[in-house]
Amino acid sequence: MKALVKAKAEPGLWLDDRPVPEIGPDDVLIKINKTGICGTDIHIYAWDEWAQRTVPVPMIVGHEYAGVIAEVGANVRNLKIGQRVSGEGHVIGMNSRAARGGRFHLDPETKGVGVNIPGAFAEYLRLPAFNVVPLPDAVDDELGAILDPLGNAVHTALSFDLVGEDVLITGAGPIGIMSAAVARHVGARHVVITDINPTRLELAGTVADVTPVNVAKEDLPSVMARLGMKEGFDIGLEMSGAPSAFDQMVDNLVMGGKIAMLGIPSRPATVDWTKVVFKMLTLKGIYGREMFETWHKMLAMLESGLDIRKVITHRLSISDFKAGFDVMQSGNSGKIVLDWTR
Ligand code: NAD
Ligand code: ZN
């Protein structure tokens, strides 16, 4: 089968021929139709320090996908050949207290599809049946291919009650933008999203009914004054990984405000803890998606009017994957979907 492989310990990815994976009794084989390029894939493509530390070579990469079940293992009863599916890209163990207690997303033995185990940028993916998520008709393959990052957005946005709250999102990358759409969908009042990249801010405005703010040009107190907000934002969703964005968030939250943090700083950063303490802020780190509550809520919201399709800015054939990685690296894109069928 065709597969996009980290074949050498150097920058790049290679479209290679690999054997179709053999499945075990508790697995399914998924024929991949569409995949999304993630920031993680860019790290692996660029072969940065994190990737060198984390990814064994050779490795088929990719973890955002939609396809059709092509084969089911002997023990699998609830899934059928021909069913349209996506799936959770975190493969867990069943030994930890968290996993045995049903808190699957907190399992410390988690392995990443396309990071630690063979991934979805291929014509076929082996996946434990436990991880499979069937797709409703309302979710076509290109939306199915971006459920993983939408799940990050949903997990982060639903960490705190947003109804009637003023929400500050720092970072208008694809995930920040989708979280803005979710905040609007569930009933936040003001939704402000910041970035320093005008292309991304413009995209945010087309995907969701939000107030985009370029923090290189405008400060948040004047935005709040413009919106008639007196005290500060109630909830912050940190989606940039930029330490200065986190500082701005702390400065512009109300006393007792809450922050959900998805963004990953590229190096350890200093935090003014005095402000966090005296403002009595709550901070919550977010990793991945809740299995499988996030998946349920995200599919239900997509079926009931959540519309994030415009976050997909590029649709390319897998043979043009290099162009996709280039535009993604430039920062001038939303989500990029690669088609494995043409
Ligand atoms: P992205 O890199 O595409 O978007 C980040 C955005 O932040 C960019 O548009 C960038 O211009 C903007 N930014 C940079 N400095 C800023 C500043 N000072 N103020 C405001 N915005 C600023 O990333 P993404 O794919 O949308 O993901 C968002 C973040 O979440 C990334 O840090 C990513 O590594 C992280 N992530 C975490 C998880 C998890 O499980 N915790 C999963 C996926 C992604
Ligand atoms: Zn991803």
Short mmCIF file of C-alpha atoms and ligand atoms in Angstrom, two decimals:
data_model
loop_
_atom_site.label_atom_id
_atom_site.label_comp_id
_atom_site.label_asym_id
_atom_site.label_seq_id
_atom_site.Cartn_x
_atom_site.Cartn_y
_atom_site.Cartn_z
CA MET A 1 0.00 0.00 0.00
CA LYS A 2 0.94 3.68 -0.40
CA ALA A 3 2.08 5.30 2.86
CA LEU A 4 3.65 8.58 3.93
CA VAL A 5 6.66 7.53 5.95
CA LYS A 6 9.29 9.14 8.13
CA ALA A 7 11.81 6.90 6.44
CA LYS A 8 15.03 8.66 7.50
CA ALA A 9 16.11 10.59 10.60
CA GLU A 10 16.24 13.88 8.71
CA PRO A 11 13.75 16.57 7.57
CA GLY A 12 11.10 15.33 5.12
CA LEU A 13 8.54 12.59 4.55
CA TRP A 14 8.57 9.99 1.81
CA LEU A 15 5.66 8.43 -0.11
CA ASP A 16 6.62 4.75 0.07
CA ASP A 17 5.26 1.29 -0.59
CA ARG A 18 4.53 -0.64 2.64
CA PRO A 19 2.76 -3.92 3.46
CA VAL A 20 -0.92 -3.65 4.43
CA PRO A 21 -1.00 -4.07 8.26
CA GLU A 22 -2.15 -7.40 9.67
CA ILE A 23 -4.86 -7.04 12.28
CA GLY A 24 -5.27 -8.85 15.60
CA PRO A 25 -8.54 -10.30 16.97
CA ASP A 26 -9.52 -7.02 18.68
CA ASP A 27 -8.57 -4.71 15.79
CA VAL A 28 -10.14 -3.40 12.62
CA LEU A 29 -8.51 -2.48 9.33
CA ILE A 30 -9.63 0.91 8.01
CA LYS A 31 -9.34 1.88 4.35
CA ILE A 32 -8.36 5.53 4.56
CA ASN A 33 -10.19 8.05 2.36
CA LYS A 34 -9.15 11.44 3.74
CA THR A 35 -6.60 12.69 6.25
CA GLY A 36 -5.81 16.02 7.90
CA ILE A 37 -2.34 17.50 8.38
CA CYS A 38 -1.72 18.34 12.05
CA GLY A 39 0.88 20.61 13.67
CA THR A 40 2.36 17.41 15.09
CA ASP A 41 2.97 16.14 11.54
CA ILE A 42 4.78 19.41 10.77
CA HIS A 43 7.08 18.82 13.76
CA ILE A 44 7.82 15.33 12.44
CA TYR A 45 8.27 16.63 8.88
CA ALA A 46 10.69 19.32 10.07
CA TRP A 47 12.37 16.76 12.36
CA ASP A 48 12.70 19.14 15.30
CA GLU A 49 14.08 18.26 18.72
CA TRP A 50 10.74 16.93 20.00
CA ALA A 51 10.31 14.68 16.93
CA GLN A 52 13.88 13.34 17.19
CA ARG A 53 13.27 12.46 20.84
CA THR A 54 9.83 10.94 20.31
CA VAL A 55 9.40 9.25 16.92
CA PRO A 56 11.16 5.97 16.07
CA VAL A 57 12.27 5.71 12.40
CA PRO A 58 10.85 4.33 10.15
CA MET A 59 7.30 5.37 11.07
CA ILE A 60 4.10 5.85 9.06
CA VAL A 61 2.85 9.22 10.32
CA GLY A 62 -0.61 10.85 10.55
CA HIS A 63 -3.46 10.59 13.04
CA GLU A 64 -6.36 12.61 11.56
CA TYR A 65 -8.44 10.41 9.26
CA ALA A 66 -11.74 9.12 7.95
CA GLY A 67 -12.36 5.95 6.02
CA VAL A 68 -14.29 2.73 5.74
CA ILE A 69 -13.87 -0.53 7.65
CA ALA A 70 -12.25 -3.10 5.36
CA GLU A 71 -11.75 -5.98 7.80
CA VAL A 72 -12.76 -6.79 11.39
CA GLY A 73 -10.91 -8.97 13.92
CA ALA A 74 -12.39 -12.26 15.18
CA ASN A 75 -13.53 -10.77 18.52
CA VAL A 76 -15.09 -7.61 17.08
CA ARG A 77 -18.89 -7.75 17.24
CA ASN A 78 -20.11 -4.15 17.12
CA LEU A 79 -18.52 -2.97 13.85
CA LYS A 80 -19.13 -4.02 10.25
CA ILE A 81 -17.17 -4.07 7.02
CA GLY A 82 -18.21 -1.06 4.92
CA GLN A 83 -19.02 1.17 7.90
CA ARG A 84 -17.79 4.79 7.65
CA VAL A 85 -15.54 5.63 10.58
CA SER A 86 -12.94 7.86 12.15
CA GLY A 87 -11.21 7.04 15.41
CA GLU A 88 -9.40 8.15 18.52
CA GLY A 89 -5.68 8.45 17.85
CA HIS A 90 -4.62 7.82 21.44
CA VAL A 91 -4.26 4.09 21.99
CA ILE A 92 -4.41 3.33 25.69
CA GLY A 93 -3.37 0.52 27.99
CA MET A 94 -5.79 -1.07 30.43
CA ASN A 95 -3.48 -1.38 33.43
CA SER A 96 -3.49 2.03 35.11
CA ARG A 97 -5.88 3.05 37.85
CA ALA A 98 -7.26 5.77 35.56
CA ALA A 99 -7.99 3.40 32.66
CA ARG A 100 -9.48 0.73 34.93
CA GLY A 101 -11.60 3.46 36.48
CA GLY A 102 -12.97 4.41 33.05
CA ARG A 103 -10.99 7.66 32.80
CA PHE A 104 -9.34 6.50 29.60
CA HIS A 105 -7.97 9.91 28.56
CA LEU A 106 -5.84 9.97 31.74
CA ASP A 107 -4.01 6.72 31.02
CA PRO A 108 -0.24 7.26 31.36
CA GLU A 109 0.50 4.41 28.92
CA THR A 110 -1.12 6.27 26.00
CA LYS A 111 0.54 5.76 22.61
CA GLY A 112 -0.05 8.05 19.63
CA VAL A 113 -1.15 6.77 16.22
CA GLY A 114 1.38 8.14 13.72
CA VAL A 115 3.78 9.12 16.51
CA ASN A 116 4.63 5.98 18.52
CA ILE A 117 2.69 3.39 16.48
CA PRO A 118 2.02 3.18 12.69
CA GLY A 119 -0.25 5.97 11.52
CA ALA A 120 -3.07 6.93 9.19
CA PHE A 121 -1.21 8.55 6.28
CA ALA A 122 -1.57 5.30 4.39
CA GLU A 123 -4.12 3.42 2.33
CA TYR A 124 -4.86 1.19 5.33
CA LEU A 125 -4.69 1.70 9.12
CA ARG A 126 -4.84 -0.95 11.82
CA LEU A 127 -6.75 0.34 14.86
CA PRO A 128 -8.06 -1.31 18.04
CA ALA A 129 -11.84 -1.64 17.66
CA PHE A 130 -12.12 0.19 21.01
CA ASN A 131 -10.79 3.35 19.33
CA VAL A 132 -13.16 3.33 16.35
CA VAL A 133 -15.81 6.05 16.11
CA PRO A 134 -18.59 5.45 13.53
CA LEU A 135 -19.52 8.55 11.51
CA PRO A 136 -23.10 9.79 11.19
CA ASP A 137 -24.34 10.77 7.69
CA ALA A 138 -24.08 14.47 8.63
CA VAL A 139 -20.30 14.11 8.91
CA ASP A 140 -18.67 13.51 5.53
CA ASP A 141 -15.12 12.27 5.06
CA GLU A 142 -13.41 15.68 5.05
CA LEU A 143 -15.08 16.62 8.34
CA GLY A 144 -14.33 13.11 9.59
CA ALA A 145 -10.67 13.77 8.82
CA ILE A 146 -10.52 16.77 11.17
CA LEU A 147 -12.40 15.36 14.16
CA ASP A 148 -9.16 14.83 16.06
CA PRO A 149 -8.31 18.58 16.24
CA LEU A 150 -11.99 19.53 16.52
CA GLY A 151 -11.99 17.17 19.50
CA ASN A 152 -9.09 19.12 21.02
CA ALA A 153 -11.13 22.30 20.55
CA VAL A 154 -14.28 20.75 22.00
CA HIS A 155 -12.45 19.20 24.96
CA THR A 156 -10.88 22.57 25.78
CA ALA A 157 -13.98 24.70 25.20
CA LEU A 158 -16.28 22.43 27.21
CA SER A 159 -13.91 22.29 30.20
CA PHE A 160 -15.84 25.14 31.77
CA ASP A 161 -19.43 26.35 31.50
CA LEU A 162 -19.43 28.99 28.74
CA VAL A 163 -23.12 29.90 28.72
CA GLY A 164 -23.43 33.69 28.95
CA GLU A 165 -19.70 34.06 29.65
CA ASP A 166 -17.14 36.31 27.99
CA VAL A 167 -14.45 34.12 26.48
CA LEU A 168 -10.91 35.00 25.44
CA ILE A 169 -9.16 32.62 23.04
CA THR A 170 -5.45 33.21 22.44
CA GLY A 171 -4.21 31.76 19.14
CA ALA A 172 -6.27 31.63 15.93
CA GLY A 173 -4.73 28.44 14.58
CA PRO A 174 -7.19 25.84 13.31
CA ILE A 175 -7.89 24.60 16.84
CA GLY A 176 -8.35 28.07 18.34
CA ILE A 177 -10.71 28.97 15.49
CA MET A 178 -12.77 25.80 15.94
CA SER A 179 -12.95 26.39 19.70
CA ALA A 180 -14.33 29.86 18.98
CA ALA A 181 -17.08 28.30 16.87
CA VAL A 182 -17.83 25.87 19.71
CA ALA A 183 -17.93 28.68 22.30
CA ARG A 184 -20.43 30.53 20.11
CA HIS A 185 -22.48 27.36 19.49
CA VAL A 186 -22.87 26.61 23.20
CA GLY A 187 -23.93 30.15 24.11
CA ALA A 188 -20.99 32.32 25.17
CA ARG A 189 -21.61 36.10 25.07
CA HIS A 190 -18.47 37.83 23.77
CA VAL A 191 -15.95 35.58 22.04
CA VAL A 192 -12.64 37.33 21.38
CA ILE A 193 -9.81 35.54 19.56
CA THR A 194 -6.26 36.90 19.36
CA ASP A 195 -3.34 36.23 17.03
CA ILE A 196 -0.51 38.14 15.38
CA ASN A 197 -1.10 36.60 11.95
CA PRO A 198 -3.69 38.63 9.93
CA THR A 199 -4.50 35.69 7.61
CA ARG A 200 -5.47 33.53 10.56
CA LEU A 201 -7.57 36.31 12.15
CA GLU A 202 -9.40 36.84 8.88
CA LEU A 203 -10.10 33.10 8.67
CA ALA A 204 -11.40 33.13 12.26
CA GLY A 205 -13.93 35.79 11.28
CA THR A 206 -15.20 33.72 8.36
CA VAL A 207 -15.56 30.49 10.38
CA ALA A 208 -17.22 31.87 13.51
CA ASP A 209 -19.09 34.91 14.78
CA VAL A 210 -16.19 36.22 16.85
CA THR A 211 -14.17 39.37 17.46
CA PRO A 212 -10.69 38.86 15.97
CA VAL A 213 -7.94 40.94 17.58
CA ASN A 214 -4.40 41.41 16.29
CA VAL A 215 -2.49 41.85 19.55
CA ALA A 216 0.47 43.26 17.64
CA LYS A 217 -1.75 46.27 16.85
CA GLU A 218 -4.47 46.52 19.48
CA ASP A 219 -4.49 45.84 23.23
CA LEU A 220 -7.17 43.83 25.00
CA PRO A 221 -8.32 46.54 27.44
CA SER A 222 -9.36 48.73 24.50
CA VAL A 223 -11.18 45.78 22.90
CA MET A 224 -13.03 45.18 26.15
CA ALA A 225 -13.97 48.87 26.33
CA ARG A 226 -15.25 48.68 22.73
CA LEU A 227 -17.41 45.67 23.63
CA GLY A 228 -18.70 47.32 26.81
CA MET A 229 -17.03 44.76 29.07
CA LYS A 230 -16.19 46.23 32.45
CA GLU A 231 -14.34 43.62 34.49
CA GLY A 232 -12.52 41.20 32.21
CA PHE A 233 -13.01 37.84 30.53
CA ASP A 234 -14.61 35.04 32.54
CA ILE A 235 -12.94 32.16 30.70
CA GLY A 236 -9.65 31.86 28.78
CA LEU A 237 -8.80 29.15 26.23
CA GLU A 238 -5.05 29.19 25.57
CA MET A 239 -4.49 27.88 22.04
CA SER A 240 -1.19 29.45 20.96
CA GLY A 241 1.55 28.05 23.17
CA ALA A 242 2.96 31.61 23.27
CA PRO A 243 4.06 32.62 26.78
CA SER A 244 3.18 36.28 26.09
CA ALA A 245 -0.37 35.23 25.14
CA PHE A 246 -0.73 33.42 28.46
CA ASP A 247 0.49 36.54 30.33
CA GLN A 248 -2.06 38.66 28.45
CA MET A 249 -4.77 36.19 29.34
CA VAL A 250 -3.92 36.33 33.05
CA ASP A 251 -3.92 40.15 32.92
CA ASN A 252 -7.32 40.35 31.23
CA LEU A 253 -9.31 37.73 33.16
CA VAL A 254 -11.72 38.57 35.98
CA MET A 255 -11.01 37.62 39.59
CA GLY A 256 -11.84 33.92 39.87
CA GLY A 257 -11.49 33.43 36.10
CA LYS A 258 -10.76 30.02 34.60
CA ILE A 259 -8.19 29.01 31.99
CA ALA A 260 -8.11 25.82 29.93
CA MET A 261 -4.70 25.35 28.32
CA LEU A 262 -4.18 23.33 25.15
CA GLY A 263 -1.28 25.28 23.59
CA ILE A 264 2.16 23.77 24.08
CA PRO A 265 5.01 26.24 24.70
CA SER A 266 8.10 25.30 22.70
CA ARG A 267 10.32 25.79 25.78
CA PRO A 268 9.81 26.25 29.53
CA ALA A 269 8.41 29.72 30.24
CA THR A 270 8.13 31.96 33.29
CA VAL A 271 4.68 32.66 34.76
CA ASP A 272 3.83 35.51 37.12
CA TRP A 273 2.32 33.23 39.78
CA THR A 274 1.57 36.18 42.06
CA LYS A 275 -1.12 37.32 39.63
CA VAL A 276 -2.53 33.79 39.32
CA VAL A 277 -2.72 33.53 43.12
CA PHE A 278 -4.19 36.94 43.90
CA LYS A 279 -6.72 36.63 41.07
CA MET A 280 -7.61 33.14 42.36
CA LEU A 281 -7.49 31.75 38.82
CA THR A 282 -8.21 28.12 37.99
CA LEU A 283 -5.85 26.53 35.43
CA LYS A 284 -6.61 23.25 33.68
CA GLY A 285 -4.25 21.48 31.26
CA ILE A 286 -5.90 19.71 28.34
CA TYR A 287 -4.49 16.74 26.45
CA GLY A 288 -6.24 15.04 23.55
CA ARG A 289 -9.91 14.26 23.81
CA GLU A 290 -12.02 12.61 26.52
CA MET A 291 -12.76 9.05 25.50
CA PHE A 292 -15.43 9.06 24.41
CA GLU A 293 -17.48 11.91 25.83
CA THR A 294 -15.71 14.52 23.66
CA TRP A 295 -16.43 12.42 20.57
CA HIS A 296 -20.10 12.10 21.47
CA LYS A 297 -20.54 15.82 22.09
CA MET A 298 -18.64 16.89 18.99
CA LEU A 299 -20.64 14.63 16.67
CA ALA A 300 -23.87 15.73 18.35
CA MET A 301 -22.95 19.41 17.89
CA LEU A 302 -22.06 18.82 14.22
CA GLU A 303 -25.48 17.21 13.79
CA SER A 304 -27.17 20.16 15.49
CA GLY A 305 -25.71 23.11 13.60
CA LEU A 306 -22.06 23.52 14.61
CA ASP A 307 -20.40 24.47 11.31
CA ILE A 308 -16.61 24.51 11.11
CA ARG A 309 -16.19 23.46 7.48
CA LYS A 310 -14.65 26.76 6.38
CA VAL A 311 -11.62 26.03 8.58
CA ILE A 312 -10.60 23.65 5.76
CA THR A 313 -8.73 25.94 3.35
CA HIS A 314 -6.91 23.41 1.16
CA ARG A 315 -7.94 20.08 -0.37
CA LEU A 316 -5.14 18.17 -2.09
CA SER A 317 -4.41 14.75 -3.52
CA ILE A 318 -1.90 12.70 -1.51
CA SER A 319 0.52 12.95 -4.45
CA ASP A 320 0.69 16.72 -3.68
CA PHE A 321 1.45 16.23 0.01
CA LYS A 322 4.60 18.39 -0.18
CA ALA A 323 2.57 21.42 -1.25
CA GLY A 324 0.24 20.78 1.69
CA PHE A 325 3.08 20.62 4.21
CA ASP A 326 4.65 23.76 2.71
CA VAL A 327 1.50 25.88 2.97
CA MET A 328 0.85 24.56 6.49
CA GLN A 329 4.41 25.50 7.52
CA SER A 330 3.90 29.01 6.11
CA GLY A 331 1.09 29.65 8.65
CA ASN A 332 -1.16 30.90 5.85
CA SER A 333 -3.73 28.12 5.99
CA GLY A 334 -6.44 26.58 8.06
CA LYS A 335 -6.80 22.80 7.96
CA ILE A 336 -5.40 20.94 4.97
CA VAL A 337 -7.12 17.72 3.90
CA LEU A 338 -5.30 15.11 1.80
CA ASP A 339 -7.32 12.75 -0.37
CA TRP A 340 -6.04 9.15 -0.54
CA THR A 341 -8.49 8.07 -3.23
CA ARG A 342 -7.10 10.24 -6.04
P1 NAD B 1 -1.07 26.60 15.35
O1 NAD B 1 0.39 26.64 15.58
O2 NAD B 1 -1.59 26.43 13.96
O3 NAD B 1 -1.76 27.91 15.95
C1 NAD B 1 -1.19 28.69 16.95
C2 NAD B 1 -1.52 30.15 16.62
O4 NAD B 1 -1.04 30.97 17.69
C3 NAD B 1 -0.85 30.64 15.33
O5 NAD B 1 -1.83 31.13 14.43
C4 NAD B 1 0.09 31.74 15.84
O6 NAD B 1 0.22 32.82 14.92
C5 NAD B 1 -0.64 32.18 17.11
N1 NAD B 1 0.19 32.97 18.04
C6 NAD B 1 1.53 33.02 18.16
N2 NAD B 1 1.88 33.94 19.08
C7 NAD B 1 0.73 34.48 19.56
C8 NAD B 1 0.44 35.47 20.54
N3 NAD B 1 1.40 36.09 21.20
N4 NAD B 1 -0.87 35.77 20.78
C9 NAD B 1 -1.85 35.14 20.10
N5 NAD B 1 -1.62 34.19 19.17
C10 NAD B 1 -0.35 33.87 18.90
O7 NAD B 1 -1.63 25.45 16.27
P2 NAD B 1 -3.00 24.59 16.31
O8 NAD B 1 -2.84 23.40 15.45
O9 NAD B 1 -4.20 25.47 16.13
O10 NAD B 1 -2.89 24.11 17.83
C11 NAD B 1 -2.98 25.05 18.88
C12 NAD B 1 -2.01 24.73 20.00
O11 NAD B 1 -2.41 23.53 20.65
C13 NAD B 1 -0.56 24.48 19.57
O12 NAD B 1 0.31 25.01 20.58
C14 NAD B 1 -0.45 22.97 19.55
O13 NAD B 1 0.87 22.51 19.77
C15 NAD B 1 -1.33 22.60 20.72
N6 NAD B 1 -1.95 21.26 20.69
C16 NAD B 1 -2.10 20.65 21.88
C17 NAD B 1 -2.75 19.44 21.95
C18 NAD B 1 -2.96 18.80 23.29
O14 NAD B 1 -3.44 17.67 23.32
N7 NAD B 1 -2.66 19.50 24.37
C19 NAD B 1 -3.25 18.83 20.79
C20 NAD B 1 -3.10 19.50 19.57
C21 NAD B 1 -2.46 20.72 19.53
ZN ZN B 2 -3.73 16.28 15.29
#
